[in-house]
PDB file of C-alpha atoms in Angstrom:
ATOM      1  CA  GLN A 189      -0.016   0.048   0.019  1.00  0.00           C
ATOM      2  CA  VAL A 190       1.157   3.564  -0.706  1.00  0.00           C
ATOM      3  CA  GLN A 191       0.334   6.232   1.802  1.00  0.00           C
ATOM      4  CA  LEU A 192       1.108  10.145   2.059  1.00  0.00           C
ATOM      5  CA  GLU A 193       1.543  11.871   5.363  1.00  0.00           C
ATOM      6  CA  GLU A 194       1.739  15.629   5.856  1.00  0.00           C
ATOM      7  CA  SER A 195       3.270  17.375   8.891  1.00  0.00           C
ATOM      8  CA  GLY A 196       4.521  20.773   9.969  1.00  0.00           C
ATOM      9  CA  GLY A 197       1.136  22.636  10.210  1.00  0.00           C
ATOM     10  CA  GLY A 198       0.195  24.895  13.096  1.00  0.00           C
ATOM     11  CA  LEU A 199      -0.659  28.351  14.434  1.00  0.00           C
ATOM     12  CA  VAL A 200       1.567  31.305  13.296  1.00  0.00           C
ATOM     13  CA  GLN A 201       1.383  34.980  13.318  1.00  0.00           C
ATOM     14  CA  PRO A 202       1.061  37.151  10.286  1.00  0.00           C
ATOM     15  CA  GLY A 203       4.556  37.703   8.626  1.00  0.00           C
ATOM     16  CA  GLY A 204       5.687  34.236  10.233  1.00  0.00           C
ATOM     17  CA  SER A 205       6.968  31.086   8.565  1.00  0.00           C
ATOM     18  CA  LEU A 206       6.151  27.340   8.444  1.00  0.00           C
ATOM     19  CA  ARG A 207       7.703  24.411   6.797  1.00  0.00           C
ATOM     20  CA  LEU A 208       5.298  21.611   5.586  1.00  0.00           C
ATOM     21  CA  SER A 209       6.639  18.038   4.819  1.00  0.00           C
ATOM     22  CA  CYS A 210       4.940  15.306   3.121  1.00  0.00           C
ATOM     23  CA  GLY A 211       6.439  11.770   2.912  1.00  0.00           C
ATOM     24  CA  ALA A 212       5.311   8.843   0.669  1.00  0.00           C
ATOM     25  CA  SER A 213       5.691   5.351   2.084  1.00  0.00           C
ATOM     26  CA  GLY A 214       4.912   1.972   0.759  1.00  0.00           C
ATOM     27  CA  SER A 215       6.063  -0.217  -2.250  1.00  0.00           C
ATOM     28  CA  ILE A 216       6.878   2.438  -4.644  1.00  0.00           C
ATOM     29  CA  LEU A 217       8.567   2.095  -8.082  1.00  0.00           C
ATOM     30  CA  ARG A 218       8.820   5.940  -8.764  1.00  0.00           C
ATOM     31  CA  ILE A 219       7.071   9.252  -8.040  1.00  0.00           C
ATOM     32  CA  ASN A 220       6.275  11.723 -10.771  1.00  0.00           C
ATOM     33  CA  ARG A 221       4.481  15.042  -9.963  1.00  0.00           C
ATOM     34  CA  MET A 222       4.114  16.129  -6.318  1.00  0.00           C
ATOM     35  CA  GLY A 223       2.195  19.085  -5.109  1.00  0.00           C
ATOM     36  CA  TRP A 224       0.394  21.010  -2.355  1.00  0.00           C
ATOM     37  CA  TYR A 225      -3.119  21.998  -2.362  1.00  0.00           C
ATOM     38  CA  ARG A 226      -5.269  24.027   0.044  1.00  0.00           C
ATOM     39  CA  GLN A 227      -8.921  24.342   1.002  1.00  0.00           C
ATOM     40  CA  ALA A 228     -10.616  26.846   3.374  1.00  0.00           C
ATOM     41  CA  PRO A 229     -14.222  26.403   4.662  1.00  0.00           C
ATOM     42  CA  GLY A 230     -16.632  27.510   2.003  1.00  0.00           C
ATOM     43  CA  LYS A 231     -13.919  27.885  -0.582  1.00  0.00           C
ATOM     44  CA  GLN A 232     -12.765  25.650  -3.405  1.00  0.00           C
ATOM     45  CA  ARG A 233      -9.621  23.468  -3.286  1.00  0.00           C
ATOM     46  CA  GLU A 234      -6.784  25.299  -5.029  1.00  0.00           C
ATOM     47  CA  LEU A 235      -3.346  24.241  -6.339  1.00  0.00           C
ATOM     48  CA  VAL A 236      -0.684  26.016  -4.191  1.00  0.00           C
ATOM     49  CA  ALA A 237       2.394  24.677  -5.792  1.00  0.00           C
ATOM     50  CA  ALA A 238       3.703  21.662  -7.725  1.00  0.00           C
ATOM     51  CA  VAL A 239       7.071  20.174  -8.705  1.00  0.00           C
ATOM     52  CA  SER A 240       7.681  17.604 -11.511  1.00  0.00           C
ATOM     53  CA  SER A 241       9.999  14.721 -11.672  1.00  0.00           C
ATOM     54  CA  SER A 242      12.486  16.967 -13.512  1.00  0.00           C
ATOM     55  CA  ALA A 243      12.161  19.570 -10.779  1.00  0.00           C
ATOM     56  CA  SER A 244      10.274  22.254 -12.529  1.00  0.00           C
ATOM     57  CA  THR A 245       7.840  24.109 -10.497  1.00  0.00           C
ATOM     58  CA  ASN A 246       4.716  26.269 -10.655  1.00  0.00           C
ATOM     59  CA  TYR A 247       2.852  28.239  -8.073  1.00  0.00           C
ATOM     60  CA  ALA A 248      -0.403  29.967  -7.584  1.00  0.00           C
ATOM     61  CA  ASP A 249      -0.150  33.698  -8.151  1.00  0.00           C
ATOM     62  CA  SER A 250      -1.178  34.472  -4.624  1.00  0.00           C
ATOM     63  CA  VAL A 251       1.837  32.683  -3.184  1.00  0.00           C
ATOM     64  CA  LYS A 252       4.590  33.406  -5.620  1.00  0.00           C
ATOM     65  CA  GLY A 253       7.619  34.964  -4.011  1.00  0.00           C
ATOM     66  CA  ARG A 254       6.547  33.751  -0.609  1.00  0.00           C
ATOM     67  CA  PHE A 255       6.376  29.980  -0.913  1.00  0.00           C
ATOM     68  CA  THR A 256       8.876  27.510  -2.196  1.00  0.00           C
ATOM     69  CA  ILE A 257       8.328  23.962  -3.124  1.00  0.00           C
ATOM     70  CA  SER A 258      11.153  21.273  -3.321  1.00  0.00           C
ATOM     71  CA  ARG A 259      11.636  17.571  -3.190  1.00  0.00           C
ATOM     72  CA  ASP A 260      13.967  15.030  -1.928  1.00  0.00           C
ATOM     73  CA  ASN A 261      13.703  11.982  -4.037  1.00  0.00           C
ATOM     74  CA  ALA A 262      16.018   9.871  -1.819  1.00  0.00           C
ATOM     75  CA  LYS A 263      13.482  10.331   1.032  1.00  0.00           C
ATOM     76  CA  ASN A 264      10.330  10.268  -1.143  1.00  0.00           C
ATOM     77  CA  THR A 265       9.391  13.670   0.477  1.00  0.00           C
ATOM     78  CA  VAL A 266       8.085  17.071  -0.839  1.00  0.00           C
ATOM     79  CA  TYR A 267       8.414  20.287   1.251  1.00  0.00           C
ATOM     80  CA  LEU A 268       6.667  23.549   1.113  1.00  0.00           C
ATOM     81  CA  GLU A 269       8.521  26.582   2.647  1.00  0.00           C
ATOM     82  CA  MET A 270       5.954  29.110   3.610  1.00  0.00           C
ATOM     83  CA  ASN A 271       7.200  32.674   4.328  1.00  0.00           C
ATOM     84  CA  SER A 272       5.452  36.029   4.894  1.00  0.00           C
ATOM     85  CA  LEU A 273       2.304  34.378   5.790  1.00  0.00           C
ATOM     86  CA  LYS A 274      -0.955  36.230   5.648  1.00  0.00           C
ATOM     87  CA  PRO A 275      -4.434  35.477   7.342  1.00  0.00           C
ATOM     88  CA  GLU A 276      -5.687  34.574   3.851  1.00  0.00           C
ATOM     89  CA  ASP A 277      -3.392  31.593   3.771  1.00  0.00           C
ATOM     90  CA  THR A 278      -5.334  29.901   6.541  1.00  0.00           C
ATOM     91  CA  ALA A 279      -6.547  26.574   5.356  1.00  0.00           C
ATOM     92  CA  VAL A 280      -5.991  22.730   5.392  1.00  0.00           C
ATOM     93  CA  TYR A 281      -3.106  22.032   3.288  1.00  0.00           C
ATOM     94  CA  LEU A 282      -3.121  18.649   1.402  1.00  0.00           C
ATOM     95  CA  CYS A 283      -0.335  16.898  -0.325  1.00  0.00           C
ATOM     96  CA  ASN A 284      -0.792  14.816  -3.413  1.00  0.00           C
ATOM     97  CA  ALA A 285       1.472  12.938  -5.654  1.00  0.00           C
ATOM     98  CA  ASP A 286       1.365  10.748  -8.818  1.00  0.00           C
ATOM     99  CA  ILE A 287       2.872   7.622  -7.789  1.00  0.00           C
ATOM    100  CA  VAL A 288       3.643   4.254  -9.688  1.00  0.00           C
ATOM    101  CA  PRO A 289       3.452   1.443  -7.306  1.00  0.00           C
ATOM    102  CA  LEU A 290       6.000  -1.411  -7.451  1.00  0.00           C
ATOM    103  CA  SER A 291       3.482  -3.987  -8.338  1.00  0.00           C
ATOM    104  CA  LEU A 292       2.125  -1.886 -11.423  1.00  0.00           C
ATOM    105  CA  ARG A 293       2.947  -0.100 -14.399  1.00  0.00           C
ATOM    106  CA  VAL A 294       0.570   2.906 -14.123  1.00  0.00           C
ATOM    107  CA  ALA A 295       0.491   6.014 -11.951  1.00  0.00           C
ATOM    108  CA  TYR A 296      -2.140   6.643  -9.410  1.00  0.00           C
ATOM    109  CA  THR A 297      -2.931   9.975  -7.605  1.00  0.00           C
ATOM    110  CA  TYR A 298      -2.611   9.871  -4.002  1.00  0.00           C
ATOM    111  CA  TRP A 299      -3.791  12.321  -1.344  1.00  0.00           C
ATOM    112  CA  GLY A 300      -2.694  12.885   2.261  1.00  0.00           C
ATOM    113  CA  GLN A 301      -5.139  13.590   5.031  1.00  0.00           C
ATOM    114  CA  GLY A 302      -4.208  17.350   5.383  1.00  0.00           C
ATOM    115  CA  THR A 303      -2.479  19.714   7.929  1.00  0.00           C
ATOM    116  CA  GLN A 304      -4.100  22.638   9.240  1.00  0.00           C
ATOM    117  CA  VAL A 305      -2.249  26.034   8.793  1.00  0.00           C
ATOM    118  CA  THR A 306      -3.799  29.006  10.735  1.00  0.00           C
ATOM    119  CA  VAL A 307      -2.228  32.525  10.336  1.00  0.00           C
ATOM    120  CA  SER A 308      -3.700  34.750  13.024  1.00  0.00           C
ATOM    121  CA  SER A 309      -2.627  37.317  15.650  1.00  0.00           C
TER     122      SER A 309
END
């Protein structure tokens, strides 16, 4: 079985920083695209940032210049560095990844359970 698990969320004041981590575990052949989404109550889920297997990245306009996504392939882990946080960044942040299980030849999209980020004074 393949699973994703996020960590690093919490309560932070405006202007503060957090580092989110998401690790994949299980029988994995390879991981292609990895990304972070967020969802706040009453709002649509939106893509925050993504990184491809070739390390190319893309970001939502609202976080460009403040957030940085990266991956450590040896650890099957993706990170999201969040700086200059604003109250509007408050949401549940979810990790997802396109993963090829060891026993198969096709990729599946997996989701973590999410980690809460709250930006408030």
